[in-house]
Amino acid sequence: MAYAIEGTTGPWEVVVGLEVHAQVISQSKLFSGSSAAFGAEPNTQVSFVDAGFPGMLPVINRECVAQAVRTGLGLNAVIHKVSRFDRKNYFYADMPQGYQISQYEHPVVGTGIVEVELADGSVKQIGVTRLHLEQDAGKSLHDQHTTKTFIDLNRSGVALMEIVSEPDIRSPEEAGAYLRKLRSILRYLGTCDGNMEEGSMRADVNVSVRKAGEPYRTRCEIKNVNSIRFVMQAVEAEAARQVEVWESGGEVRQETRLFDSNRGITRPMRSKEDAHDYRYFPDPDLLPLVLEQSWIDALKASLPELPDAKQARFRSDYGLTQYDAAVLVAEKATADFFETVAKGRDPKIAANWVTGDFFAALNRAGASIETSPVSAANLGALLDLIVDKTINGRIAKDVFEAMVETGKDPAAIVEEKGLKQVTDTGAIDAAVDAIVAANPDKVAEYRSGREKLFGFFVGQTMKAMAGKGNPALINDTLKRRLA
Amino acid sequence: MALDPTTIRRIANLSRIRVEHDQLEPLSRELNGILGWIEQLNEVNVAGVEPLTGGAQMAMKMRDDVVTDGGYPEKILANAPDRNRQFFAVPKVVE
Amino acid sequence: MLTDLTIAQAQAGLKAKTFSAVELTQAHLTGVDALNPRLNAFITVSHAKARDQAKAADEAIARGDIRPLTGIPLAIKDLFCTEGIRTTAASRILESFIPPYESTVTANLLNDGAVFLGKTNLDEFAMGSSNMTSAFGPVENPWKRRQDQNAVLVPGGSSGGSAAAVAARIAMGATGTDTGGSIRQPASFCGLVGVKPSYGRCSRWGVVAFASSLDHPGPFARTVQDGAILLGSMASHDPKDSTSADRPVPDYQAACKRGVKGLRIGVPREYRVDGMPAEIEALWQQGIAWLRDAGAEIVDVSLPHTKYGLATYYIVAPAEASSNLARYDGVRFGLRKDGAELSDMYGNTRAAGFGAEVRRRILIGTYVLSAGYYDAYYLRAQKVRALILRDFNEVFANVDALLTPTTPSAAFAQGEKMDDPIQMYLNDLFTVGANLAGVPAISVPAGLDSNGLPLGLQIIGKNFDEETVFAVSAEIERAAGFTALPQIRAGM
């Protein structure tokens, strides 16, 4: 069922295009040598270039260009060997030069494709219109003083990639899936950390609504939405607002809006009321950006495996289900973790542990792969202990919990706690004898046909052996003694 | 003419230069004089000509991604007309 | 007098310890103190710093560390940012701006041992051809009309203060910037050598931008050789300027001695314009004869789009300026005039901070870039600019250099040509082509008009071939034997 907003006049289709601003991972800024790191004291990571001082000139950072090209390649996009930087002229307190250096007419990356998987298992292609490089602005702090706005220029000049999608998105779900997929690709490529909370990835959301078969109606742009959840909410709220406007006989005005996440509504952005006339023109301080094919080829050759390819490989090489493969490749760190665990072991068991106990433990601890107390090597070692019968599956769960708590390796925990599986048949025989002797009535019931009671005997035996008995041997012994 | 007082008002606003009302007419005359003179370029046949954007005829060099600058907030803030702690300050902006 | 020496002579005197760097600098500072109240050539005089630098120069000479400009007192156009010394661009908006950095060109000069006397006056943000638009008042040209000693003449512009200072012998040389003729026109008006090198030869880093694709730093000097010495020091490849050329800087002094024998010199017929004074035409013919006599071959050439250069310039330059000057917003440096809201603060600051000509150009520039007009004005101008470059390229396939007059008139009086901006713009008629094409050009003093005012001839060369331009300029200088002196000068 296609997503639609039900209005009083019937269903409305939602049309969404996203402009994602992704902060490029680099040491220094796009056009200056000051640090691009996040979170420094105000105005400490600012050069005279970033602050727009008289006579200051931009010089482009090769790595930022390489990151844009890598991203373009990762989006299956056309790389433009000649591109150009333009000035986008407008005044804002945190934009020191009075213009933003951006790529308007000739972006470095052209059209590409992002494939997203939806909840119903279907796959949809979202077109990428373009990707271009531009400078970030500084930060305006409005809440520090009653009558003043404070300006911190640390972000001024940090490289951004603006990734513009086609208006191919038709629902909040698709918008979320597109952003998650895009973020995953960027993280795989190492071109953007995708951290929306710190603002290193943010989206401008273009929304319009229409009746089936109509041409596009007027759209509104919701600026700077900073989480995937908010993007999905903003699409829904804005589409509903527009439906209401149209249905009440009004006209949707093209405008820039903000999403108020507390109230779940969008509202017009006051500072953008001015008519847009950015007076783009080629930045005369810069020359055309000309890329050698050999350089592009070298970047292409060094690209990591991307999520789509990895997912296909996980299914074919490891025999994983589509669901498990999709879950495991969503984050590169997860995929790497899984592969370390699976190496030389049964991949399905590895996948079960990673997506099961391991994810659950991370969730409980509020930890990520990076901060996980259990390393991939240790989880692998735990699997080895099961396979070589050092411990049984039940004990393995306890050992795993101990690993989560202590971060220790499983062999040490098994040793320390004496959890080694008992395979000594004498000890098992003795334990079984004791249980049989202590429960004559249950033995009689079992022998008279209540086979369900077998589990009771296994449990009692295991309990008597503090869980360390080899389950197969216990089964065999019980079967013999109860026969 | 192209640059009527309304247009002057618009471009003055885009340029963030306050223009008093009584300056609009004289400015309009002056700027139209210049524009009228500039329009001699319409005589030139520019069909098929690639625009020349700059003085330098070369490709752009790229610099290495190394932190070589910044780290001098006092120098950055020293000329500020209004400074509050480590920030530049401007009249409050409502977004 | 020490102030009459050329840079080359002063170098020799310092090396021979005939006089000290402190004495040389003091002689110039004395001249500045005596004449600047009248000439208004300097906006800021840095007495103490200059003396310190001169003292350091004497110490360097004593230990044998003699660099190309050790102890040479220079004037710096107040468009070059100088660390710790106020830099105003002759604008109220930067009246109190003290740069925490040194421009590459002035850093090169300092590294070569130069002494800076101070910062010279100019048209506000280099926008003008008379120095009349300076927020710090006009500059008086040290030259006087023979028949009208009372008339106060302009030194030309925009680098008017630099030209007046070097002409009046209160600086041995100076830096300028040339966006449409701002070095060559004042050089011509003040009887000086003015050098506009190729685009990219001198770094623009730290030079307050007017029109980025047209701005060229370059020197003023009293001789071609001094111009060669100064350019040799100012020029460098600067990784901080993306448009800086990564080419070795040639030995310009050696090039001055090459002569012109065998060179093909083009004379562009389009520079013979209606209404050009007969004396300028005559001087041009004289220049042609000098070069022919020295063994050059004279070739009649055509630069068909010459007449469109000025109109092209007056679209491109204001367009770039409207954007370059957006950073003067009262937030981080310079003047601020408060307002209730941010936009009022901007509007008030920029209305109060910029003078009429700067405001005019920002408005024109904003207009030609604005939605609906970009193609008709800016884009068309860029295409005509391409045609102008093509003209030069085609001509330079056949000739080694071009010879033209520098200006269509000699220095005019303050107040003349002020009513009509276009009349003022016509000053740049012959100079603007070299800016649009980025090719090197030098103005050399070649004679006097009937009023006794200096007139310059312009030599234009191929891109990055300043050497040939210096060779031809030196030949004109030799042949012209220009020895006339301005009436107002140090020691008078």
Short mmCIF file of N, CA, C and O in Angstrom, two decimals, chain A residues 153-242:
data_model
loop_
_atom_site.label_atom_id
_atom_site.label_comp_id
_atom_site.label_asym_id
_atom_site.label_seq_id
_atom_site.Cartn_x
_atom_site.Cartn_y
_atom_site.Cartn_z
N LEU A 153 33.09 31.06 15.23
CA LEU A 153 33.43 30.74 13.84
C LEU A 153 34.19 29.42 13.69
O LEU A 153 34.75 29.15 12.62
N ASN A 154 34.22 28.60 14.73
CA ASN A 154 34.97 27.34 14.61
C ASN A 154 34.52 26.49 13.42
O ASN A 154 35.33 25.84 12.78
N ARG A 155 33.22 26.48 13.16
CA ARG A 155 32.73 25.66 12.04
C ARG A 155 32.91 26.36 10.69
O ARG A 155 32.77 25.73 9.64
N SER A 156 33.18 27.66 10.74
CA SER A 156 33.27 28.43 9.49
C SER A 156 34.36 27.89 8.59
O SER A 156 35.53 27.85 8.97
N GLY A 157 33.98 27.42 7.42
CA GLY A 157 34.96 26.94 6.46
C GLY A 157 35.16 25.44 6.46
O GLY A 157 35.89 24.91 5.62
N VAL A 158 34.52 24.74 7.40
CA VAL A 158 34.62 23.28 7.38
C VAL A 158 33.94 22.77 6.10
O VAL A 158 32.94 23.32 5.66
N ALA A 159 34.52 21.74 5.51
CA ALA A 159 33.98 21.24 4.24
C ALA A 159 32.68 20.48 4.44
O ALA A 159 32.57 19.65 5.33
N LEU A 160 31.72 20.79 3.61
CA LEU A 160 30.47 20.05 3.56
C LEU A 160 30.29 19.47 2.17
O LEU A 160 30.72 20.06 1.18
N MET A 161 29.65 18.30 2.13
CA MET A 161 29.15 17.80 0.85
C MET A 161 27.64 18.02 0.88
O MET A 161 26.99 17.58 1.83
N GLU A 162 27.13 18.70 -0.10
CA GLU A 162 25.67 18.76 -0.19
C GLU A 162 25.23 17.71 -1.20
O GLU A 162 25.63 17.74 -2.36
N ILE A 163 24.44 16.78 -0.71
CA ILE A 163 23.98 15.67 -1.56
C ILE A 163 22.49 15.89 -1.79
O ILE A 163 21.70 15.86 -0.85
N VAL A 164 22.14 16.13 -3.04
CA VAL A 164 20.76 16.50 -3.37
C VAL A 164 20.07 15.30 -4.01
O VAL A 164 20.59 14.74 -4.97
N SER A 165 18.93 14.90 -3.47
CA SER A 165 18.20 13.77 -4.07
C SER A 165 17.18 14.30 -5.07
O SER A 165 16.76 15.45 -5.00
N GLU A 166 16.77 13.43 -5.94
CA GLU A 166 15.63 13.73 -6.79
C GLU A 166 14.38 13.70 -5.91
O GLU A 166 14.38 13.08 -4.84
N PRO A 167 13.27 14.30 -6.37
CA PRO A 167 12.03 14.23 -5.56
C PRO A 167 11.39 12.86 -5.73
O PRO A 167 10.24 12.75 -6.15
N ASP A 168 12.15 11.81 -5.41
CA ASP A 168 11.69 10.44 -5.63
C ASP A 168 11.08 9.81 -4.39
O ASP A 168 10.60 8.67 -4.42
N ILE A 169 11.14 10.53 -3.28
CA ILE A 169 10.73 9.96 -1.99
C ILE A 169 9.24 10.22 -1.79
O ILE A 169 8.76 11.33 -2.03
N ARG A 170 8.51 9.18 -1.35
CA ARG A 170 7.05 9.27 -1.31
C ARG A 170 6.46 9.06 0.08
O ARG A 170 5.24 8.98 0.22
N SER A 171 7.29 8.89 1.09
CA SER A 171 6.72 8.66 2.42
C SER A 171 7.78 8.96 3.48
O SER A 171 8.97 8.99 3.17
N PRO A 172 7.35 9.18 4.71
CA PRO A 172 8.32 9.34 5.79
C PRO A 172 9.24 8.12 5.87
O PRO A 172 10.44 8.26 6.09
N GLU A 173 8.68 6.93 5.68
CA GLU A 173 9.51 5.72 5.77
C GLU A 173 10.63 5.75 4.73
O GLU A 173 11.78 5.44 5.03
N GLU A 174 10.26 6.14 3.50
CA GLU A 174 11.28 6.19 2.46
C GLU A 174 12.34 7.25 2.76
O GLU A 174 13.53 7.06 2.49
N ALA A 175 11.88 8.36 3.34
CA ALA A 175 12.85 9.41 3.70
C ALA A 175 13.83 8.87 4.74
O ALA A 175 15.05 9.07 4.63
N GLY A 176 13.29 8.14 5.72
CA GLY A 176 14.15 7.57 6.75
C GLY A 176 15.09 6.53 6.17
O GLY A 176 16.28 6.49 6.50
N ALA A 177 14.56 5.67 5.30
CA ALA A 177 15.37 4.61 4.72
C ALA A 177 16.49 5.20 3.86
O ALA A 177 17.63 4.74 3.89
N TYR A 178 16.16 6.25 3.11
CA TYR A 178 17.17 6.91 2.27
C TYR A 178 18.29 7.49 3.13
O TYR A 178 19.47 7.30 2.86
N LEU A 179 17.89 8.19 4.22
CA LEU A 179 18.91 8.81 5.08
C LEU A 179 19.77 7.75 5.76
O LEU A 179 20.99 7.92 5.86
N ARG A 180 19.12 6.67 6.21
CA ARG A 180 19.92 5.62 6.87
C ARG A 180 20.90 5.00 5.89
O ARG A 180 22.06 4.76 6.22
N LYS A 181 20.42 4.78 4.67
CA LYS A 181 21.29 4.14 3.69
C LYS A 181 22.43 5.08 3.31
O LYS A 181 23.60 4.68 3.22
N LEU A 182 22.08 6.34 3.10
CA LEU A 182 23.10 7.32 2.75
C LEU A 182 24.15 7.41 3.86
O LEU A 182 25.36 7.40 3.62
N ARG A 183 23.66 7.46 5.10
CA ARG A 183 24.58 7.56 6.23
C ARG A 183 25.49 6.33 6.29
O ARG A 183 26.69 6.43 6.53
N SER A 184 24.89 5.18 6.02
CA SER A 184 25.68 3.95 6.03
C SER A 184 26.78 4.00 4.97
O SER A 184 27.94 3.65 5.23
N ILE A 185 26.42 4.46 3.77
CA ILE A 185 27.42 4.54 2.69
C ILE A 185 28.53 5.52 3.08
O ILE A 185 29.72 5.23 2.91
N LEU A 186 28.14 6.68 3.62
CA LEU A 186 29.15 7.68 4.00
C LEU A 186 30.09 7.11 5.07
O LEU A 186 31.30 7.33 5.02
N ARG A 187 29.52 6.37 6.01
CA ARG A 187 30.36 5.80 7.07
C ARG A 187 31.27 4.71 6.53
O ARG A 187 32.42 4.61 6.92
N TYR A 188 30.74 3.88 5.66
CA TYR A 188 31.59 2.86 5.03
C TYR A 188 32.77 3.52 4.32
O TYR A 188 33.90 3.05 4.40
N LEU A 189 32.46 4.60 3.60
CA LEU A 189 33.50 5.28 2.82
C LEU A 189 34.46 6.05 3.72
O LEU A 189 35.56 6.38 3.31
N GLY A 190 34.00 6.34 4.94
CA GLY A 190 34.83 7.16 5.82
C GLY A 190 34.89 8.60 5.37
O GLY A 190 35.86 9.31 5.62
N THR A 191 33.82 9.05 4.68
CA THR A 191 33.84 10.43 4.18
C THR A 191 33.04 11.37 5.08
O THR A 191 33.19 12.58 4.99
N CYS A 192 32.19 10.81 5.94
CA CYS A 192 31.41 11.63 6.88
C CYS A 192 31.04 10.71 8.03
O CYS A 192 30.70 9.54 7.80
N ASP A 193 31.11 11.20 9.26
CA ASP A 193 30.80 10.30 10.38
C ASP A 193 29.30 10.13 10.58
O ASP A 193 28.87 9.29 11.36
N GLY A 194 28.50 10.92 9.87
CA GLY A 194 27.05 10.73 9.89
C GLY A 194 26.40 11.02 11.23
O GLY A 194 25.27 10.65 11.46
N ASN A 195 27.11 11.71 12.08
CA ASN A 195 26.61 11.97 13.43
C ASN A 195 25.68 13.18 13.43
O ASN A 195 26.11 14.32 13.46
N MET A 196 24.38 12.90 13.40
CA MET A 196 23.41 13.98 13.25
C MET A 196 23.30 14.82 14.52
O MET A 196 22.98 15.99 14.46
N GLU A 197 23.57 14.22 15.68
CA GLU A 197 23.46 14.98 16.94
C GLU A 197 24.50 16.09 17.00
O GLU A 197 24.24 17.19 17.48
N GLU A 198 25.69 15.80 16.51
CA GLU A 198 26.73 16.83 16.51
C GLU A 198 26.61 17.73 15.29
O GLU A 198 27.43 18.62 15.09
N GLY A 199 25.64 17.47 14.47
CA GLY A 199 25.41 18.33 13.31
C GLY A 199 26.30 18.00 12.13
O GLY A 199 26.35 18.76 11.17
N SER A 200 27.01 16.89 12.16
CA SER A 200 27.89 16.60 11.02
C SER A 200 27.11 16.02 9.85
O SER A 200 27.66 15.80 8.79
N MET A 201 25.83 15.76 10.07
CA MET A 201 24.96 15.44 8.94
C MET A 201 23.61 16.07 9.26
O MET A 201 23.08 15.89 10.36
N ARG A 202 23.09 16.88 8.35
CA ARG A 202 21.78 17.46 8.58
C ARG A 202 21.05 17.57 7.24
O ARG A 202 21.68 17.56 6.20
N ALA A 203 19.75 17.66 7.31
CA ALA A 203 18.99 17.59 6.07
C ALA A 203 18.06 18.79 5.91
O ALA A 203 17.47 19.26 6.88
N ASP A 204 18.00 19.29 4.69
CA ASP A 204 16.94 20.21 4.31
C ASP A 204 15.91 19.36 3.57
O ASP A 204 16.26 18.63 2.65
N VAL A 205 14.67 19.47 4.01
CA VAL A 205 13.64 18.57 3.50
C VAL A 205 12.66 19.35 2.63
O VAL A 205 12.02 20.29 3.11
N ASN A 206 12.58 18.99 1.37
CA ASN A 206 11.63 19.64 0.46
C ASN A 206 10.37 18.78 0.37
O ASN A 206 10.44 17.62 0.00
N VAL A 207 9.25 19.38 0.73
CA VAL A 207 8.00 18.62 0.79
C VAL A 207 6.93 19.31 -0.05
O VAL A 207 6.76 20.53 0.02
N SER A 208 6.21 18.51 -0.83
CA SER A 208 4.98 19.00 -1.44
C SER A 208 3.98 17.84 -1.43
O SER A 208 4.34 16.70 -1.15
N VAL A 209 2.74 18.18 -1.70
CA VAL A 209 1.72 17.12 -1.79
C VAL A 209 0.98 17.29 -3.12
O VAL A 209 1.02 18.37 -3.71
N ARG A 210 0.38 16.23 -3.57
CA ARG A 210 -0.43 16.32 -4.79
C ARG A 210 -1.41 15.17 -4.85
O ARG A 210 -1.25 14.15 -4.18
N LYS A 211 -2.40 15.36 -5.67
CA LYS A 211 -3.33 14.28 -5.95
C LYS A 211 -2.70 13.38 -6.99
O LYS A 211 -1.89 13.84 -7.81
N ALA A 212 -3.07 12.11 -6.96
CA ALA A 212 -2.50 11.14 -7.90
C ALA A 212 -2.56 11.67 -9.33
O ALA A 212 -3.60 12.18 -9.75
N GLY A 213 -1.46 11.55 -10.06
CA GLY A 213 -1.44 11.92 -11.47
C GLY A 213 -1.21 13.38 -11.74
O GLY A 213 -0.99 13.77 -12.89
N GLU A 214 -1.23 14.23 -10.71
CA GLU A 214 -1.00 15.67 -10.91
C GLU A 214 0.47 15.97 -11.12
O GLU A 214 1.32 15.22 -10.66
N PRO A 215 0.78 17.11 -11.75
CA PRO A 215 2.16 17.59 -11.70
C PRO A 215 2.48 18.06 -10.27
O PRO A 215 1.59 18.19 -9.45
N TYR A 216 3.78 18.31 -10.02
CA TYR A 216 4.18 18.75 -8.67
C TYR A 216 3.49 20.06 -8.30
O TYR A 216 3.33 20.96 -9.12
N ARG A 217 3.10 20.17 -7.04
CA ARG A 217 2.60 21.45 -6.53
C ARG A 217 3.75 22.17 -5.82
O ARG A 217 4.85 21.65 -5.69
N THR A 218 3.44 23.37 -5.32
CA THR A 218 4.45 24.20 -4.64
C THR A 218 5.05 23.45 -3.46
O THR A 218 4.33 22.81 -2.69
N ARG A 219 6.38 23.56 -3.31
CA ARG A 219 7.01 22.86 -2.20
C ARG A 219 7.52 23.85 -1.16
O ARG A 219 7.75 25.03 -1.45
N CYS A 220 7.69 23.36 0.04
CA CYS A 220 8.33 24.13 1.10
C CYS A 220 9.59 23.41 1.52
O CYS A 220 9.67 22.19 1.45
N GLU A 221 10.56 24.21 1.93
CA GLU A 221 11.83 23.63 2.36
C GLU A 221 11.93 23.75 3.88
O GLU A 221 11.83 24.84 4.43
N ILE A 222 12.12 22.63 4.54
CA ILE A 222 12.30 22.64 5.99
C ILE A 222 13.79 22.51 6.25
O ILE A 222 14.42 21.52 5.89
N LYS A 223 14.34 23.54 6.86
CA LYS A 223 15.79 23.67 6.97
C LYS A 223 16.35 22.92 8.16
O LYS A 223 15.73 22.89 9.23
N ASN A 224 17.57 22.38 7.97
CA ASN A 224 18.41 21.95 9.09
C ASN A 224 17.74 21.00 10.07
O ASN A 224 17.76 21.23 11.27
N VAL A 225 17.15 19.95 9.57
CA VAL A 225 16.56 18.96 10.47
C VAL A 225 17.69 18.00 10.88
O VAL A 225 18.44 17.52 10.03
N ASN A 226 17.80 17.75 12.20
CA ASN A 226 19.03 17.11 12.65
C ASN A 226 18.89 15.72 13.24
O ASN A 226 19.72 15.30 14.02
N SER A 227 17.82 15.01 12.86
CA SER A 227 17.82 13.56 13.15
C SER A 227 16.90 12.90 12.14
O SER A 227 16.02 13.54 11.58
N ILE A 228 17.14 11.61 11.94
CA ILE A 228 16.33 10.89 10.96
C ILE A 228 14.87 10.85 11.42
O ILE A 228 13.95 11.05 10.64
N ARG A 229 14.70 10.65 12.74
CA ARG A 229 13.35 10.62 13.28
C ARG A 229 12.63 11.94 13.01
O ARG A 229 11.48 11.97 12.60
N PHE A 230 13.34 13.05 13.24
CA PHE A 230 12.73 14.36 13.02
C PHE A 230 12.42 14.58 11.54
O PHE A 230 11.41 15.20 11.20
N VAL A 231 13.27 14.09 10.67
CA VAL A 231 12.99 14.22 9.23
C VAL A 231 11.67 13.53 8.91
O VAL A 231 10.80 14.08 8.23
N MET A 232 11.52 12.31 9.45
CA MET A 232 10.30 11.56 9.18
C MET A 232 9.08 12.29 9.75
O MET A 232 8.03 12.39 9.10
N GLN A 233 9.25 12.81 10.97
CA GLN A 233 8.15 13.56 11.58
C GLN A 233 7.84 14.83 10.81
O GLN A 233 6.68 15.21 10.63
N ALA A 234 8.90 15.51 10.37
CA ALA A 234 8.73 16.78 9.66
C ALA A 234 7.98 16.56 8.34
O ALA A 234 7.12 17.35 7.95
N VAL A 235 8.33 15.47 7.64
CA VAL A 235 7.64 15.16 6.37
C VAL A 235 6.14 14.99 6.64
O VAL A 235 5.30 15.57 5.95
N GLU A 236 5.86 14.24 7.69
CA GLU A 236 4.47 13.95 8.00
C GLU A 236 3.71 15.23 8.39
O GLU A 236 2.63 15.52 7.88
N ALA A 237 4.34 16.01 9.27
CA ALA A 237 3.68 17.23 9.75
C ALA A 237 3.49 18.24 8.63
O ALA A 237 2.42 18.85 8.49
N GLU A 238 4.52 18.40 7.81
CA GLU A 238 4.44 19.40 6.75
C GLU A 238 3.44 18.97 5.68
O GLU A 238 2.68 19.79 5.16
N ALA A 239 3.45 17.68 5.35
CA ALA A 239 2.50 17.20 4.34
C ALA A 239 1.07 17.40 4.84
O ALA A 239 0.20 17.87 4.11
N ALA A 240 0.85 17.09 6.12
CA ALA A 240 -0.49 17.26 6.68
C ALA A 240 -0.90 18.74 6.66
O ALA A 240 -2.04 19.08 6.33
N ARG A 241 0.06 19.61 6.98
CA ARG A 241 -0.24 21.04 6.97
C ARG A 241 -0.63 21.48 5.56
O ARG A 241 -1.61 22.20 5.35
N GLN A 242 0.14 21.04 4.57
CA GLN A 242 -0.14 21.47 3.19
C GLN A 242 -1.49 20.94 2.72
O GLN A 242 -2.23 21.66 2.05
#
